[in-house]
Amino acid sequence: QVQLVESGGGLVHPGDSLRLSCAASGFTSDYYAIGWFRQAPGKEREGVACVNSMNNSYYTDSMKGRITISRDITSAGNIVSLQIDSLAREDTAVYYCGAVLHPLCEVGVLPGGMNNWGKGTPVTVSA
């Protein structure tokens, strides 16, 4: 069973940078994709970035240029990190980690594309 645990959220100031982490484990396939999503108050959840088991990364247009996704392999599984730079108030959201057992990130970031989710980590950008 895939398990996803996010960490790293909190209160930050406009212009700050933040690094979120997702501890992902329990994959029964060698091919999978792990993505970061966010859901702002009153809005739909949207895909932000994704990395697959071949280390191919994919970014959606919503935050492209300000984010970097990376994947590290540990004895416990994957750590997928999302670095966000130049944070703005509009980045305030709950950030979720999602996973799916195929490597197609361009599909995984679409609505309904992931079928495993973490509980999310809230990010608040405020002066």
PDB file of C-alpha atoms in Angstrom:
ATOM      1  CA  GLN A   1       0.000   0.000   0.000  1.00  0.00           C
ATOM      2  CA  VAL A   2       1.396   3.339  -1.052  1.00  0.00           C
ATOM      3  CA  GLN A   3       1.939   5.748   1.829  1.00  0.00           C
ATOM      4  CA  LEU A   4       2.621   9.442   1.393  1.00  0.00           C
ATOM      5  CA  VAL A   5       3.550  11.833   4.185  1.00  0.00           C
ATOM      6  CA  GLU A   6       4.110  15.512   3.503  1.00  0.00           C
ATOM      7  CA  SER A   7       6.134  17.919   5.625  1.00  0.00           C
ATOM      8  CA  GLY A   8       7.716  21.344   5.453  1.00  0.00           C
ATOM      9  CA  GLY A   9       4.716  23.661   5.310  1.00  0.00           C
ATOM     10  CA  GLY A  10       4.198  26.657   7.536  1.00  0.00           C
ATOM     11  CA  LEU A  11       3.936  30.426   7.668  1.00  0.00           C
ATOM     12  CA  VAL A  12       6.297  32.263   5.353  1.00  0.00           C
ATOM     13  CA  HIS A  13       6.704  35.825   4.120  1.00  0.00           C
ATOM     14  CA  PRO A  14       6.284  37.058   0.542  1.00  0.00           C
ATOM     15  CA  GLY A  15       9.524  36.573  -1.359  1.00  0.00           C
ATOM     16  CA  ASP A  16      10.682  33.689   0.818  1.00  0.00           C
ATOM     17  CA  SER A  17      11.598  30.232  -0.399  1.00  0.00           C
ATOM     18  CA  LEU A  18      10.254  26.979   0.999  1.00  0.00           C
ATOM     19  CA  ARG A  19      11.095  23.328   0.598  1.00  0.00           C
ATOM     20  CA  LEU A  20       8.365  20.737   0.969  1.00  0.00           C
ATOM     21  CA  SER A  21       9.076  17.039   1.319  1.00  0.00           C
ATOM     22  CA  CYS A  22       7.034  13.938   0.625  1.00  0.00           C
ATOM     23  CA  ALA A  23       8.086  10.602   2.087  1.00  0.00           C
ATOM     24  CA  ALA A  24       6.682   8.016  -0.311  1.00  0.00           C
ATOM     25  CA  SER A  25       6.792   4.289   0.266  1.00  0.00           C
ATOM     26  CA  GLY A  26       4.971   1.045  -0.474  1.00  0.00           C
ATOM     27  CA  PHE A  27       5.270   0.967  -4.262  1.00  0.00           C
ATOM     28  CA  THR A  28       4.643  -2.469  -5.735  1.00  0.00           C
ATOM     29  CA  SER A  29       5.760  -1.498  -9.214  1.00  0.00           C
ATOM     30  CA  ASP A  30       9.062  -0.236 -10.604  1.00  0.00           C
ATOM     31  CA  TYR A  31       7.107   2.342 -12.612  1.00  0.00           C
ATOM     32  CA  TYR A  32       5.283   5.128 -10.834  1.00  0.00           C
ATOM     33  CA  ALA A  33       4.856   8.851 -10.656  1.00  0.00           C
ATOM     34  CA  ILE A  34       4.801  11.112  -7.617  1.00  0.00           C
ATOM     35  CA  GLY A  35       3.439  14.604  -7.866  1.00  0.00           C
ATOM     36  CA  TRP A  36       2.853  17.749  -5.896  1.00  0.00           C
ATOM     37  CA  PHE A  37      -0.519  19.430  -5.963  1.00  0.00           C
ATOM     38  CA  ARG A  38      -2.049  22.370  -4.177  1.00  0.00           C
ATOM     39  CA  GLN A  39      -5.501  23.472  -3.195  1.00  0.00           C
ATOM     40  CA  ALA A  40      -6.127  27.090  -2.312  1.00  0.00           C
ATOM     41  CA  PRO A  41      -9.178  28.084  -0.253  1.00  0.00           C
ATOM     42  CA  GLY A  42     -12.285  27.891  -2.398  1.00  0.00           C
ATOM     43  CA  LYS A  43     -10.451  26.474  -5.399  1.00  0.00           C
ATOM     44  CA  GLU A  44      -9.990  23.109  -7.040  1.00  0.00           C
ATOM     45  CA  ARG A  45      -6.885  21.050  -6.420  1.00  0.00           C
ATOM     46  CA  GLU A  46      -4.320  21.657  -9.157  1.00  0.00           C
ATOM     47  CA  GLY A  47      -1.203  19.815 -10.222  1.00  0.00           C
ATOM     48  CA  VAL A  48       2.084  21.640  -9.752  1.00  0.00           C
ATOM     49  CA  ALA A  49       4.908  19.248 -10.593  1.00  0.00           C
ATOM     50  CA  CYS A  50       5.643  15.562 -10.942  1.00  0.00           C
ATOM     51  CA  VAL A  51       8.608  13.199 -11.077  1.00  0.00           C
ATOM     52  CA  ASN A  52       8.545   9.573 -12.149  1.00  0.00           C
ATOM     53  CA  SER A  53      10.536   6.490 -11.245  1.00  0.00           C
ATOM     54  CA  MET A  54      12.915   7.179 -14.163  1.00  0.00           C
ATOM     55  CA  ASN A  55      13.603  10.625 -12.674  1.00  0.00           C
ATOM     56  CA  ASN A  56      11.849  12.495 -15.453  1.00  0.00           C
ATOM     57  CA  SER A  57      10.287  15.660 -14.096  1.00  0.00           C
ATOM     58  CA  TYR A  58       7.268  17.544 -15.342  1.00  0.00           C
ATOM     59  CA  TYR A  59       6.011  20.992 -14.425  1.00  0.00           C
ATOM     60  CA  THR A  60       2.623  22.502 -15.022  1.00  0.00           C
ATOM     61  CA  ASP A  61       2.349  26.121 -16.109  1.00  0.00           C
ATOM     62  CA  SER A  62       0.880  27.293 -12.810  1.00  0.00           C
ATOM     63  CA  MET A  63       4.227  27.731 -11.044  1.00  0.00           C
ATOM     64  CA  LYS A  64       6.795  26.969 -13.729  1.00  0.00           C
ATOM     65  CA  GLY A  65      10.027  28.912 -13.260  1.00  0.00           C
ATOM     66  CA  ARG A  66       9.697  29.163  -9.485  1.00  0.00           C
ATOM     67  CA  ILE A  67       9.703  25.520  -8.531  1.00  0.00           C
ATOM     68  CA  THR A  68      12.031  22.544  -8.660  1.00  0.00           C
ATOM     69  CA  ILE A  69      11.020  18.969  -7.966  1.00  0.00           C
ATOM     70  CA  SER A  70      13.557  16.336  -7.002  1.00  0.00           C
ATOM     71  CA  ARG A  71      13.572  12.705  -5.924  1.00  0.00           C
ATOM     72  CA  ASP A  72      15.961  10.914  -3.615  1.00  0.00           C
ATOM     73  CA  ILE A  73      15.994   7.216  -2.871  1.00  0.00           C
ATOM     74  CA  THR A  74      16.389   6.154   0.729  1.00  0.00           C
ATOM     75  CA  SER A  75      16.243   2.826   2.514  1.00  0.00           C
ATOM     76  CA  ALA A  76      12.641   3.667   3.439  1.00  0.00           C
ATOM     77  CA  GLY A  77      11.515   4.653  -0.041  1.00  0.00           C
ATOM     78  CA  ASN A  78      11.389   7.927  -1.949  1.00  0.00           C
ATOM     79  CA  ILE A  79      11.750  11.466  -0.725  1.00  0.00           C
ATOM     80  CA  VAL A  80      10.224  13.836  -3.271  1.00  0.00           C
ATOM     81  CA  SER A  81      10.978  17.467  -2.554  1.00  0.00           C
ATOM     82  CA  LEU A  82       9.435  20.608  -3.973  1.00  0.00           C
ATOM     83  CA  GLN A  83      11.455  23.810  -3.756  1.00  0.00           C
ATOM     84  CA  ILE A  84       9.328  26.936  -4.159  1.00  0.00           C
ATOM     85  CA  ASP A  85      10.966  30.321  -4.660  1.00  0.00           C
ATOM     86  CA  SER A  86       9.598  33.857  -4.641  1.00  0.00           C
ATOM     87  CA  LEU A  87       6.517  32.911  -2.669  1.00  0.00           C
ATOM     88  CA  ALA A  88       3.512  35.177  -2.997  1.00  0.00           C
ATOM     89  CA  ARG A  89       0.209  35.404  -1.154  1.00  0.00           C
ATOM     90  CA  GLU A  90      -1.421  33.578  -4.066  1.00  0.00           C
ATOM     91  CA  ASP A  91       0.678  30.531  -3.200  1.00  0.00           C
ATOM     92  CA  THR A  92      -1.222  30.095   0.060  1.00  0.00           C
ATOM     93  CA  ALA A  93      -2.724  26.621  -0.135  1.00  0.00           C
ATOM     94  CA  VAL A  94      -2.614  23.129   1.241  1.00  0.00           C
ATOM     95  CA  TYR A  95       0.061  21.249  -0.663  1.00  0.00           C
ATOM     96  CA  TYR A  96      -0.522  17.564  -1.280  1.00  0.00           C
ATOM     97  CA  CYS A  97       1.624  14.711  -2.467  1.00  0.00           C
ATOM     98  CA  GLY A  98      -0.006  12.248  -4.839  1.00  0.00           C
ATOM     99  CA  ALA A  99       1.153   9.035  -6.478  1.00  0.00           C
ATOM    100  CA  VAL A 100       0.055   6.655  -9.202  1.00  0.00           C
ATOM    101  CA  LEU A 101       1.427   3.322 -10.434  1.00  0.00           C
ATOM    102  CA  HIS A 102       2.408   4.414 -13.920  1.00  0.00           C
ATOM    103  CA  PRO A 103       5.187   6.790 -14.975  1.00  0.00           C
ATOM    104  CA  LEU A 104       3.164   9.246 -17.048  1.00  0.00           C
ATOM    105  CA  CYS A 105       3.465  12.516 -15.185  1.00  0.00           C
ATOM    106  CA  GLU A 106       1.632  14.475 -17.866  1.00  0.00           C
ATOM    107  CA  VAL A 107      -1.391  12.308 -17.105  1.00  0.00           C
ATOM    108  CA  GLY A 108      -0.820  12.092 -13.380  1.00  0.00           C
ATOM    109  CA  VAL A 109      -1.023  15.863 -12.837  1.00  0.00           C
ATOM    110  CA  LEU A 110      -4.484  16.072 -14.393  1.00  0.00           C
ATOM    111  CA  PRO A 111      -7.642  15.946 -12.246  1.00  0.00           C
ATOM    112  CA  GLY A 112      -8.183  12.348 -11.199  1.00  0.00           C
ATOM    113  CA  GLY A 113      -4.709  11.407 -12.326  1.00  0.00           C
ATOM    114  CA  MET A 114      -3.457  10.240  -8.952  1.00  0.00           C
ATOM    115  CA  ASN A 115      -5.072   7.596  -6.773  1.00  0.00           C
ATOM    116  CA  ASN A 116      -2.937   7.801  -3.658  1.00  0.00           C
ATOM    117  CA  TRP A 117      -2.775  10.903  -1.508  1.00  0.00           C
ATOM    118  CA  GLY A 118      -1.110  12.251   1.562  1.00  0.00           C
ATOM    119  CA  LYS A 119      -2.922  14.383   4.101  1.00  0.00           C
ATOM    120  CA  GLY A 120      -1.314  17.603   2.937  1.00  0.00           C
ATOM    121  CA  THR A 121       0.826  20.299   4.500  1.00  0.00           C
ATOM    122  CA  PRO A 122      -0.492  23.872   4.722  1.00  0.00           C
ATOM    123  CA  VAL A 123       1.504  26.800   3.405  1.00  0.00           C
ATOM    124  CA  THR A 124       0.494  30.328   4.349  1.00  0.00           C
ATOM    125  CA  VAL A 125       2.214  33.285   2.728  1.00  0.00           C
ATOM    126  CA  SER A 126       1.620  36.447   4.688  1.00  0.00           C
ATOM    127  CA  ALA A 127       3.451  39.583   5.664  1.00  0.00           C
TER     128      ALA A 127
END
